[in-house]
CSV table of C-alpha atoms in Angstrom, one decimal:
chain,number,residue,atom,x,y,z
A,1,MET,CA,105.4,113.4,92.3
A,2,GLY,CA,109.0,112.3,91.9
A,3,GLN,CA,111.0,111.1,94.8
A,4,GLY,CA,108.4,112.0,97.4
A,5,PHE,CA,105.9,109.5,95.9
A,6,PHE,CA,107.9,106.3,96.1
A,7,GLN,CA,110.8,106.9,98.6
A,8,PRO,CA,111.0,110.2,100.5
A,9,ALA,CA,114.5,111.4,101.2
A,10,GLU,CA,114.0,111.2,105.0
A,11,ALA,CA,112.7,107.7,104.8
A,12,LYS,CA,113.9,105.3,107.5
A,13,LEU,CA,113.5,102.2,105.3
A,14,LYS,CA,116.1,101.4,102.7
A,15,THR,CA,115.1,100.1,99.3
A,16,SER,CA,116.0,96.6,100.4
A,17,HIS,CA,113.9,96.8,103.5
A,18,LEU,CA,110.9,98.0,101.5
A,19,ALA,CA,111.5,95.2,99.0
A,20,GLY,CA,111.4,92.7,101.9
A,21,LEU,CA,108.1,94.0,103.1
A,22,VAL,CA,106.6,94.2,99.6
A,23,ALA,CA,108.0,90.9,98.4
A,24,GLY,CA,106.8,89.0,101.5
A,25,ASN,CA,103.4,90.5,101.5
A,26,THR,CA,103.1,90.0,97.7
A,27,LEU,CA,104.0,86.3,98.0
A,28,GLU,CA,101.6,85.7,100.8
A,29,PHE,CA,98.7,87.3,98.9
A,30,TYR,CA,99.8,85.6,95.7
A,31,ASP,CA,99.6,82.2,97.5
A,32,PHE,CA,96.1,83.1,98.8
A,33,THR,CA,94.7,84.5,95.5
A,34,ILE,CA,96.2,82.0,93.0
A,35,PHE,CA,94.0,79.4,94.7
A,36,LEU,CA,91.0,81.5,93.8
A,37,PHE,CA,92.0,82.1,90.2
A,38,PHE,CA,92.3,78.4,89.6
A,39,ALA,CA,89.3,77.4,91.6
A,40,PRO,CA,87.5,75.6,88.8
A,41,GLN,CA,90.6,73.5,88.0
A,42,ILE,CA,91.4,72.8,91.6
A,43,GLY,CA,87.8,71.8,92.2
A,44,ALA,CA,87.9,69.3,89.4
A,45,SER,CA,91.3,67.9,90.4
A,46,LEU,CA,91.1,67.7,94.2
A,47,PHE,CA,87.4,67.7,95.0
A,48,GLY,CA,86.4,64.7,92.9
A,49,GLY,CA,84.2,66.1,90.1
A,50,LYS,CA,83.3,69.0,87.8
A,51,SER,CA,79.6,69.4,88.6
A,52,ASP,CA,80.0,71.0,92.1
A,53,GLY,CA,83.8,71.2,92.0
A,54,LEU,CA,83.8,75.0,91.7
A,55,LEU,CA,81.5,75.5,94.7
A,56,LEU,CA,83.5,73.1,96.7
A,57,ALA,CA,86.8,74.8,95.8
A,58,LEU,CA,85.3,78.2,96.7
A,59,ALA,CA,84.1,76.7,100.0
A,60,ALA,CA,87.7,75.6,100.6
A,61,PHE,CA,88.8,79.1,99.7
A,62,ALA,CA,86.3,80.5,102.3
A,63,VAL,CA,87.5,78.1,105.0
A,64,GLY,CA,90.9,79.8,104.9
A,65,PHE,CA,89.2,83.0,106.2
A,66,LEU,CA,87.9,81.2,109.4
A,67,ALA,CA,91.4,81.0,110.8
A,68,ARG,CA,92.3,84.7,110.1
A,69,PRO,CA,91.0,86.2,113.4
A,70,LEU,CA,92.9,83.5,115.3
A,71,GLY,CA,96.1,84.4,113.4
A,72,ALA,CA,95.4,88.1,114.0
A,73,ALA,CA,95.0,87.5,117.7
A,74,VAL,CA,98.1,85.2,118.1
A,75,ILE,CA,100.6,86.7,115.6
A,76,GLY,CA,99.2,90.3,116.0
A,77,ARG,CA,99.7,90.2,119.7
A,78,TYR,CA,103.1,88.6,119.2
A,79,GLY,CA,104.0,91.6,117.0
A,80,ASP,CA,103.1,94.0,119.8
A,81,ARG,CA,105.2,92.1,122.3
A,82,ALA,CA,108.2,90.6,120.5
A,83,GLY,CA,108.3,93.0,117.5
A,84,ARG,CA,107.0,93.5,114.0
A,85,LYS,CA,109.8,91.6,112.3
A,86,PRO,CA,109.6,88.2,114.2
A,87,ALA,CA,105.8,88.2,113.7
A,88,MET,CA,106.2,88.8,109.9
A,89,LEU,CA,108.9,86.0,109.7
A,90,LEU,CA,106.5,83.6,111.5
A,91,SER,CA,103.6,84.3,109.2
A,92,PHE,CA,105.7,84.1,106.1
A,93,SER,CA,107.1,80.7,107.1
A,94,LEU,CA,103.6,79.3,107.8
A,95,MET,CA,102.3,80.6,104.5
A,96,GLY,CA,105.2,79.1,102.5
A,97,GLY,CA,104.7,75.7,104.1
A,98,ALA,CA,101.0,75.6,103.3
A,99,LEU,CA,101.7,76.7,99.8
A,100,LEU,CA,104.0,73.7,99.2
A,101,VAL,CA,101.4,71.3,100.7
A,102,ILE,CA,98.6,72.5,98.4
A,103,GLY,CA,100.8,72.4,95.3
A,104,LEU,CA,101.9,68.9,96.0
A,105,THR,CA,98.6,67.3,97.2
A,106,PRO,CA,97.8,64.2,95.1
A,107,PRO,CA,94.5,64.4,93.1
A,108,SER,CA,91.3,62.9,94.4
A,109,SER,CA,91.7,60.0,92.0
A,110,VAL,CA,94.6,58.9,94.2
A,111,LEU,CA,93.6,59.9,97.7
A,112,GLY,CA,89.9,60.3,97.4
A,113,ILE,CA,88.4,62.5,100.1
A,114,GLY,CA,91.9,62.7,101.6
A,115,SER,CA,92.9,65.3,99.0
A,116,ALA,CA,90.1,67.6,100.1
A,117,ILE,CA,91.0,67.2,103.8
A,118,ILE,CA,94.6,68.1,103.2
A,119,VAL,CA,93.7,71.1,101.1
A,120,VAL,CA,91.3,72.4,103.8
A,121,LEU,CA,93.9,72.0,106.5
A,122,ALA,CA,96.5,73.8,104.4
A,123,ARG,CA,93.9,76.6,103.7
A,124,LEU,CA,93.4,77.0,107.5
A,125,VAL,CA,97.1,77.4,108.0
A,126,GLN,CA,97.2,80.0,105.2
A,127,GLY,CA,94.4,81.9,106.7
A,128,PHE,CA,96.1,81.8,110.1
A,129,ALA,CA,99.3,83.1,108.6
A,130,LEU,CA,97.7,85.8,106.5
A,131,GLY,CA,95.5,87.0,109.4
A,132,GLY,CA,98.7,87.6,111.4
A,133,GLU,CA,100.5,89.2,108.5
A,134,VAL,CA,98.5,92.4,108.0
A,135,GLY,CA,98.9,93.8,111.5
A,136,PRO,CA,102.7,93.8,111.9
A,137,THR,CA,103.3,94.7,108.2
A,138,THR,CA,101.0,97.7,108.2
A,139,ALA,CA,102.2,98.8,111.6
A,140,LEU,CA,105.9,98.7,110.5
A,141,LEU,CA,105.1,100.5,107.3
A,142,ILE,CA,103.5,103.6,109.0
A,143,GLU,CA,105.9,103.5,111.9
A,144,ALA,CA,109.0,103.6,109.6
A,145,ALA,CA,107.5,106.4,107.5
A,146,PRO,CA,108.2,110.1,108.1
A,147,ALA,CA,105.3,111.7,109.9
A,148,ASN,CA,103.9,113.3,106.8
A,149,ARG,CA,104.4,110.3,104.5
A,150,ARG,CA,102.4,107.6,106.3
A,151,GLY,CA,99.8,107.4,103.6
A,152,SER,CA,102.5,106.9,100.9
A,153,TYR,CA,104.2,104.2,102.9
A,154,GLY,CA,101.1,102.5,104.2
A,155,ALA,CA,99.8,102.3,100.6
A,156,TRP,CA,102.3,99.6,99.9
A,157,GLN,CA,100.1,97.3,101.8
A,158,ILE,CA,97.4,97.4,99.0
A,159,ALA,CA,100.0,98.0,96.3
A,160,SER,CA,101.7,94.7,97.2
A,161,GLN,CA,98.4,93.0,96.9
A,162,GLY,CA,98.1,94.5,93.4
A,163,VAL,CA,101.5,93.1,92.5
A,164,ALA,CA,100.2,89.7,93.8
A,165,VAL,CA,97.1,89.9,91.7
A,166,LEU,CA,99.0,91.1,88.6
A,167,SER,CA,101.6,88.3,89.0
A,168,ALA,CA,98.8,85.7,89.4
A,169,GLY,CA,97.0,87.1,86.3
A,170,ILE,CA,100.1,87.0,84.2
A,171,ILE,CA,101.1,83.5,85.2
A,172,GLY,CA,97.5,82.3,84.8
A,173,LEU,CA,97.4,84.0,81.3
A,174,VAL,CA,100.7,82.3,80.2
A,175,ILE,CA,99.6,78.9,81.5
A,176,SER,CA,96.2,79.1,79.9
A,177,TRP,CA,97.8,80.3,76.6
A,178,ILE,CA,100.4,77.5,76.5
A,179,LEU,CA,98.5,74.5,77.8
A,180,PRO,CA,95.3,72.9,76.7
A,181,ALA,CA,92.4,73.1,79.1
A,182,SER,CA,92.7,69.5,80.2
A,183,ALA,CA,96.4,69.9,81.1
A,184,VAL,CA,95.6,73.1,83.1
A,185,THR,CA,93.0,71.0,85.1
A,186,ASP,CA,95.3,68.0,85.5
A,187,TRP,CA,98.6,69.7,86.5
A,188,GLY,CA,98.9,73.3,85.1
A,189,TRP,CA,97.4,74.9,88.2
A,190,ARG,CA,100.1,73.3,90.3
A,191,ILE,CA,102.8,75.1,88.3
A,192,ALA,CA,101.1,78.4,89.1
A,193,ILE,CA,101.0,77.6,92.8
A,194,LEU,CA,104.5,76.2,93.1
A,195,LEU,CA,106.1,79.1,91.3
A,196,GLY,CA,105.6,81.1,94.4
A,197,ALA,CA,107.8,78.7,96.3
A,198,VAL,CA,110.8,79.9,94.2
A,199,LEU,CA,110.7,83.2,96.0
A,200,LEU,CA,110.4,81.8,99.5
A,201,PRO,CA,114.1,81.9,100.4
A,202,ILE,CA,114.5,85.4,98.9
A,203,GLY,CA,111.5,86.8,100.7
A,204,PHE,CA,112.6,85.2,104.0
A,205,TYR,CA,116.1,86.8,103.7
A,206,LEU,CA,114.8,90.2,102.8
A,207,ARG,CA,112.5,90.1,105.9
A,208,ARG,CA,115.3,89.2,108.2
A,209,ILE,CA,117.2,92.4,107.4
A,210,ILE,CA,114.2,94.8,108.0
A,211,PRO,CA,114.7,97.1,111.0
A,212,GLU,CA,112.4,96.8,114.0
A,213,THR,CA,110.0,99.8,114.7
A,214,LEU,CA,108.0,98.6,117.7
A,215,HIS,CA,110.0,100.7,120.3
A,216,GLN,CA,110.8,103.6,118.1
A,217,GLY,CA,108.9,106.9,118.4
A,218,SER,CA,108.0,109.4,121.2
A,219,THR,CA,106.7,108.6,124.6
A,220,SER,CA,103.5,110.6,123.8
A,221,GLU,CA,102.7,108.4,120.9
A,222,LEU,CA,103.2,105.3,123.0
A,223,GLU,CA,101.1,106.5,125.9
A,224,SER,CA,98.4,108.8,124.4
A,225,GLU,CA,95.0,107.5,123.3
A,226,GLU,CA,93.8,110.1,120.9
A,227,LEU,CA,90.7,108.4,119.5
A,228,PRO,CA,87.8,106.6,121.0
A,229,PHE,CA,88.6,102.9,120.7
A,230,ALA,CA,85.1,101.6,120.2
A,231,ARG,CA,84.4,104.1,117.5
A,232,VAL,CA,87.6,103.3,115.7
A,233,VAL,CA,86.8,99.6,115.8
A,234,THR,CA,83.1,99.9,114.8
A,235,ALA,CA,83.7,102.3,111.9
A,236,GLY,CA,86.8,100.4,110.9
A,237,LEU,CA,85.0,97.1,110.7
A,238,VAL,CA,82.4,98.5,108.4
A,239,LEU,CA,85.1,100.3,106.3
A,240,ILE,CA,87.1,97.1,105.9
A,241,LEU,CA,84.0,94.9,105.1
A,242,SER,CA,83.1,97.4,102.4
A,243,GLY,CA,86.6,97.1,101.0
A,244,THR,CA,86.9,93.3,101.3
A,245,ILE,CA,83.5,92.7,99.6
A,246,THR,CA,84.6,95.0,96.8
A,247,ASN,CA,88.0,93.4,96.5
A,248,TYR,CA,86.8,89.8,96.3
A,249,THR,CA,83.9,90.7,94.0
A,250,LEU,CA,86.4,92.4,91.6
A,251,GLN,CA,88.7,89.4,91.8
A,252,TYR,CA,85.7,87.2,91.0
A,253,PHE,CA,85.8,88.7,87.5
A,254,ASN,CA,88.2,85.9,86.6
A,255,THR,CA,85.7,83.1,87.3
A,256,TYR,CA,82.7,85.3,86.2
A,257,THR,CA,84.2,85.8,82.8
A,258,VAL,CA,84.4,82.1,82.1
A,259,SER,CA,81.4,80.7,83.9
A,260,ILE,CA,78.8,83.5,83.3
A,261,LEU,CA,79.9,85.4,80.3
A,262,LYS,CA,81.3,82.3,78.5
A,263,LEU,CA,84.5,84.0,77.4
A,264,ASP,CA,87.9,82.3,77.2
A,265,THR,CA,90.4,82.0,80.0
A,266,VAL,CA,92.9,84.2,78.2
A,267,THR,CA,90.3,87.1,78.4
A,268,ALA,CA,89.7,86.2,82.0
A,269,PHE,CA,93.4,86.4,83.1
A,270,THR,CA,94.0,89.6,81.0
A,271,THR,CA,91.2,91.3,83.0
A,272,THR,CA,92.9,90.0,86.2
A,273,ALA,CA,96.2,91.5,85.1
A,274,ILE,CA,94.5,94.8,84.6
A,275,THR,CA,92.9,94.6,88.0
A,276,GLY,CA,96.3,93.9,89.6
A,277,SER,CA,98.0,96.8,87.8
A,278,CYS,CA,95.3,99.2,89.0
A,279,LEU,CA,95.6,98.1,92.6
A,280,PHE,CA,99.3,98.8,92.4
A,281,VAL,CA,99.3,102.2,90.6
A,282,PHE,CA,96.1,103.7,92.1
A,283,GLY,CA,96.8,102.2,95.6
A,284,LEU,CA,100.1,104.1,95.7
A,285,LEU,CA,98.4,107.2,94.3
A,286,GLY,CA,95.6,107.1,96.8
A,287,GLY,CA,98.1,106.9,99.7
A,288,TRP,CA,100.1,109.8,98.3
A,289,LEU,CA,97.1,112.0,97.8
A,290,SER,CA,95.8,111.3,101.3
A,291,ASP,CA,99.0,112.8,102.7
A,292,ARG,CA,98.2,116.0,100.9
A,293,LEU,CA,94.4,116.2,100.8
A,294,GLY,CA,93.6,114.3,104.0
A,295,ARG,CA,92.3,110.8,104.6
A,296,ARG,CA,88.6,111.4,104.6
A,297,PRO,CA,88.2,112.9,101.1
A,298,LEU,CA,90.1,110.0,99.6
A,299,ILE,CA,88.1,107.4,101.5
A,300,VAL,CA,84.7,108.9,100.6
A,301,TRP,CA,84.8,110.5,97.1
A,302,PRO,CA,86.1,107.5,95.1
A,303,ARG,CA,83.5,105.4,96.9
A,304,ILE,CA,80.8,107.8,95.7
A,305,GLY,CA,82.2,107.4,92.2
A,306,LEU,CA,82.0,103.6,92.5
A,307,LEU,CA,78.4,103.9,93.7
A,308,LEU,CA,77.4,105.9,90.6
A,309,LEU,CA,79.2,103.7,88.0
A,310,ILE,CA,78.8,100.1,89.2
A,311,TYR,CA,75.4,99.5,87.6
A,312,PRO,CA,76.0,101.0,84.2
A,313,ILE,CA,79.3,99.3,83.9
A,314,PHE,CA,77.9,95.8,84.7
A,315,VAL,CA,75.0,96.4,82.3
A,316,GLN,CA,77.5,97.1,79.5
A,317,ILE,CA,79.6,94.0,80.5
A,318,THR,CA,76.6,91.6,80.5
A,319,ARG,CA,75.0,93.0,77.3
A,320,TYR,CA,78.2,93.3,75.3
A,321,PRO,CA,80.7,90.8,76.8
A,322,SER,CA,84.1,91.2,75.3
A,323,LEU,CA,87.7,91.8,76.3
A,324,THR,CA,87.2,95.5,75.7
A,325,THR,CA,84.1,96.0,77.9
A,326,LEU,CA,85.6,93.8,80.6
A,327,ALA,CA,89.0,95.6,80.5
A,328,VAL,CA,87.4,99.1,80.7
A,329,GLY,CA,85.0,98.1,83.4
A,330,ALA,CA,87.7,96.4,85.5
A,331,PHE,CA,90.0,99.4,85.1
A,332,ILE,CA,87.5,102.0,86.2
A,333,LEU,CA,86.1,100.0,89.2
A,334,THR,CA,89.5,98.8,90.4
A,335,ALA,CA,91.1,102.3,90.1
A,336,LEU,CA,88.3,103.9,92.2
A,337,TYR,CA,88.5,101.1,94.8
A,338,ALA,CA,92.3,101.3,95.1
A,339,LEU,CA,92.2,105.1,95.5
A,340,CYS,CA,90.0,104.8,98.6
A,341,THR,CA,91.4,101.6,100.1
A,342,ALA,CA,95.0,102.6,100.8
A,343,PRO,CA,93.9,105.7,102.8
A,344,ALA,CA,91.3,103.6,104.7
A,345,ASN,CA,93.9,101.1,105.8
A,346,VAL,CA,96.3,103.8,106.9
A,347,CYS,CA,93.5,105.7,108.7
A,348,LEU,CA,92.5,102.6,110.7
A,349,ALA,CA,96.1,101.8,111.7
A,350,GLU,CA,96.6,105.4,112.8
A,351,GLY,CA,93.6,105.1,115.1
A,352,PHE,CA,95.4,102.7,117.4
A,353,ARG,CA,98.3,103.4,119.8
A,354,ARG,CA,101.6,102.0,118.8
A,355,ASP,CA,101.7,99.4,121.6
A,356,ARG,CA,98.4,97.9,120.5
A,357,ARG,CA,98.5,98.8,116.8
A,358,SER,CA,99.5,95.4,115.4
A,359,LEU,CA,96.8,93.5,117.3
A,360,GLY,CA,94.1,96.2,117.0
A,361,TYR,CA,94.5,96.6,113.3
A,362,ALA,CA,94.9,92.9,112.6
A,363,LEU,CA,91.8,91.9,114.6
A,364,THR,CA,89.6,94.6,113.1
A,365,TYR,CA,90.8,93.9,109.6
A,366,THR,CA,90.6,90.1,109.8
A,367,LEU,CA,87.2,89.9,111.5
A,368,ALA,CA,85.7,92.0,108.6
A,369,VAL,CA,87.6,90.0,106.0
A,370,SER,CA,86.8,86.6,107.5
A,371,ILE,CA,83.0,87.2,107.7
A,372,PHE,CA,82.4,89.1,104.6
A,373,GLY,CA,85.4,88.5,102.3
A,374,GLY,CA,85.6,84.8,102.9
A,375,SER,CA,81.9,84.3,102.0
A,376,ALA,CA,81.6,86.9,99.2
A,377,GLN,CA,82.6,84.8,96.3
A,378,PHE,CA,80.9,81.6,97.5
A,379,LEU,CA,77.6,83.6,98.0
A,380,ILE,CA,77.9,85.3,94.6
A,381,ALA,CA,78.5,82.0,92.9
A,382,TRP,CA,75.5,80.5,94.8
A,383,MET,CA,73.2,83.4,94.0
A,384,LEU,CA,74.2,83.4,90.4
A,385,LYS,CA,73.3,79.7,90.2
A,386,VAL,CA,70.0,80.1,92.1
A,387,THR,CA,68.7,83.4,90.5
A,388,GLY,CA,70.4,83.3,87.1
A,389,ASP,CA,70.8,87.1,87.4
A,390,PRO,CA,74.1,88.1,85.9
A,391,LEU,CA,74.0,91.4,87.8
A,392,VAL,CA,74.4,89.7,91.2
A,393,PRO,CA,78.0,91.0,91.6
A,394,ALA,CA,76.8,94.6,90.9
A,395,TRP,CA,74.3,94.4,93.7
A,396,TRP,CA,77.0,93.3,96.1
A,397,LEU,CA,79.3,96.1,95.0
A,398,ILE,CA,76.5,98.7,95.4
A,399,ALA,CA,75.7,97.5,98.9
A,400,ALA,CA,79.4,97.5,99.8
A,401,SER,CA,79.9,101.0,98.4
A,402,LEU,CA,77.0,102.4,100.4
A,403,ALA,CA,78.5,101.0,103.6
A,404,GLY,CA,81.9,102.4,102.6
A,405,VAL,CA,80.6,106.0,102.2
A,406,VAL,CA,78.7,105.9,105.5
A,407,SER,CA,81.7,104.4,107.5
A,408,GLY,CA,84.1,106.8,105.8
A,409,LEU,CA,82.1,109.7,107.0
A,410,ALA,CA,81.9,108.3,110.5
A,411,MET,CA,85.6,107.1,110.8
A,412,PRO,CA,87.6,109.2,113.3
A,413,ILE,CA,90.7,110.8,111.8
A,414,ALA,CA,93.9,111.0,114.0
A,415,SER,CA,94.5,114.6,115.0
A,416,ARG,CA,98.2,113.9,114.6
A,417,HIS,CA,97.7,113.4,110.9
A,418,GLN,CA,95.6,116.5,110.6
A,419,GLU,CA,98.2,118.7,112.3
A,420,ILE,CA,101.0,117.3,110.1
A,421,ARG,CA,99.0,117.9,106.9
A,422,GLU,CA,98.1,121.5,107.9
A,423,GLY,CA,101.7,122.1,108.7
A,424,ALA,CA,102.9,120.7,105.4
A,425,HIS,CA,100.5,123.1,103.5
A,426,ALA,CA,101.6,126.0,105.6
A,427,THR,CA,105.3,125.5,104.7
A,428,ALA,CA,104.6,124.6,101.0
């Protein structure tokens, strides 16, 4: 794979530019997901009790998704008018401010219900920022890429999320290893959140030096409408909801390991680190393969593999809960998910014209994520509590994979990509 995998020779983005995109996106997703990983501790500290603290914290996590479509509409449209770079700087600044607020919010023992109100408001700001982040970032990645490397470049969107999950898993593992459980609940989780603030100035600087791509490209790309808009949006919504349910169900492994399987937090965060590593490595691999084999095969076939393996893997995990079974299960499921997700994201972005790509992608993505991603973990936790069935996450993953296969087959593929791919094979 060599140079063509990570940075093609004809790339328009320098290493520092790519670092700015990846660092900024990583930090924003780190801020968002670290809240989830420490949901039990945050619930106990800021929501006034341990009995329903987890559900309340997960509800606050879900609240952040409500503002995502608004952020997509406002910042996504801003990215199509003013440029990708100013939109990304705005979302990054909002996310960083909300991060500091959550990390410094006094416990409920001091502010009472005021702590919960502050956290919910900060989560809404985070959701608004992250909703506006994905459109401009994805648009810039594929617009800056050489025509036959869009999959490889666009894959950094999911790969940066993998770095975020991996970082959160490692930091959570270290904190859980060093501190006693009571200290993690009292103040340890704050360290994990505020560590992200250290990178805020670096990420902001790196984003400032990224080149603008909004007005680059040929007139034909700006003016032609190759694919039916309604079909792209409809199939794209189902494709993204399939991915987001899978993503947040896999991330629930952390809480699931402790609350359902009754294993220690070190095991839980080790599994999280494996999940993040797989998102990074197999996300990049999926994008690279989609440039050579086509988008649809990479969208559909890994999903079929998921569909076949979800149930037996969860049966093994619940019957023989251990670090080994969890690690192997998380590795297989996340690798297959990452392989199909990067091509799906790029395929959806390619379906929109450049002058409406930031808004179109952001709205389609965030609507699916807001409705289905935001509620996934809360509903899983609630159904686990009501039914007592430890296989609840498996049923969610199976339903999501079925939807992913169907939408992957129905999703229009940009003829521009097909022509480029066939040309690349002809000259190989």
